[in-house]
Amino acid sequence: MYNFDFDYIKKGTPIVTLSSLGIAFNRASVEQLGSPEKVLVGYDASAHVIGVKPAAIEGKGSVYDFATRMKNDWVRIGCRDFVKKLAIDTEMGFDKKAIQFIATYDSDLQMLIIPIDEKHRKSQK
């Protein structure tokens, strides 16, 4: 009936950081995706939600190297212009100071979902 992961707390919460340099994923978020070599990154502009999923070999969209780029338990994707636009759209200042968001894995979509809002922000002011 249940499928408990008894290492879940130790692994940590899936965190995604937005900064002026781009998007960074902690080890827990990389592992929730299954540590894929490459990913697709999508954005729902009306909902201000980023979606990340493993890239199929013959998928559509821009593909980014992922798990192979892990350094110090983080994977970073450089996308300065996107982050700048997202900061304007959401009126959040992560283009000036990094902000972390709690991500969730949607097993139906097989995608990491990162809502860019105060509710999902890791630490409040």
GROMACS .gro file of N, CA and C in nm, residues 92 100-102 115-124:
model
   42
   92MET      N    1   1.027   3.904  -0.829
   92MET     CA    2   1.115   3.852  -0.724
   92MET      C    3   1.257   3.891  -0.763
  100GLN      N    4   1.599   3.025  -0.318
  100GLN     CA    5   1.577   2.882  -0.331
  100GLN      C    6   1.428   2.852  -0.323
  101PHE      N    7   1.387   2.752  -0.403
  101PHE     CA    8   1.249   2.707  -0.407
  101PHE      C    9   1.243   2.557  -0.384
  102ILE      N   10   1.137   2.514  -0.317
  102ILE     CA   11   1.116   2.371  -0.293
  102ILE      C   12   1.043   2.313  -0.413
  115PRO      N   13   0.735   2.568  -0.872
  115PRO     CA   14   0.653   2.689  -0.874
  115PRO      C   15   0.736   2.808  -0.822
  116ILE      N   16   0.734   2.916  -0.894
  116ILE     CA   17   0.810   3.036  -0.856
  116ILE      C   18   0.714   3.131  -0.787
  117ASP      N   19   0.696   3.106  -0.656
  117ASP     CA   20   0.607   3.189  -0.576
  117ASP      C   21   0.653   3.186  -0.430
  118GLU      N   22   0.594   3.270  -0.350
  118GLU     CA   23   0.633   3.280  -0.208
  118GLU      C   24   0.603   3.152  -0.130
  119LYS      N   25   0.496   3.084  -0.166
  119LYS     CA   26   0.458   2.961  -0.096
  119LYS      C   27   0.567   2.853  -0.107
  120HIS      N   28   0.634   2.846  -0.221
  120HIS     CA   29   0.735   2.743  -0.244
  120HIS      C   30   0.877   2.792  -0.220
  121ARG      N   31   0.889   2.915  -0.176
  121ARG     CA   32   1.020   2.971  -0.145
  121ARG      C   33   1.075   2.901  -0.019
  122LYS      N   34   1.201   2.862  -0.022
  122LYS     CA   35   1.258   2.785   0.088
  122LYS      C   36   1.257   2.862   0.219
  123SER      N   37   1.302   2.984   0.217
  123SER     CA   38   1.304   3.064   0.341
  123SER      C   39   1.237   3.197   0.316
  124GLN      N   40   1.152   3.234   0.405
  124GLN     CA   41   1.082   3.361   0.395
  124GLN      C   42   1.169   3.469   0.457
   0.00000   0.00000   0.00000
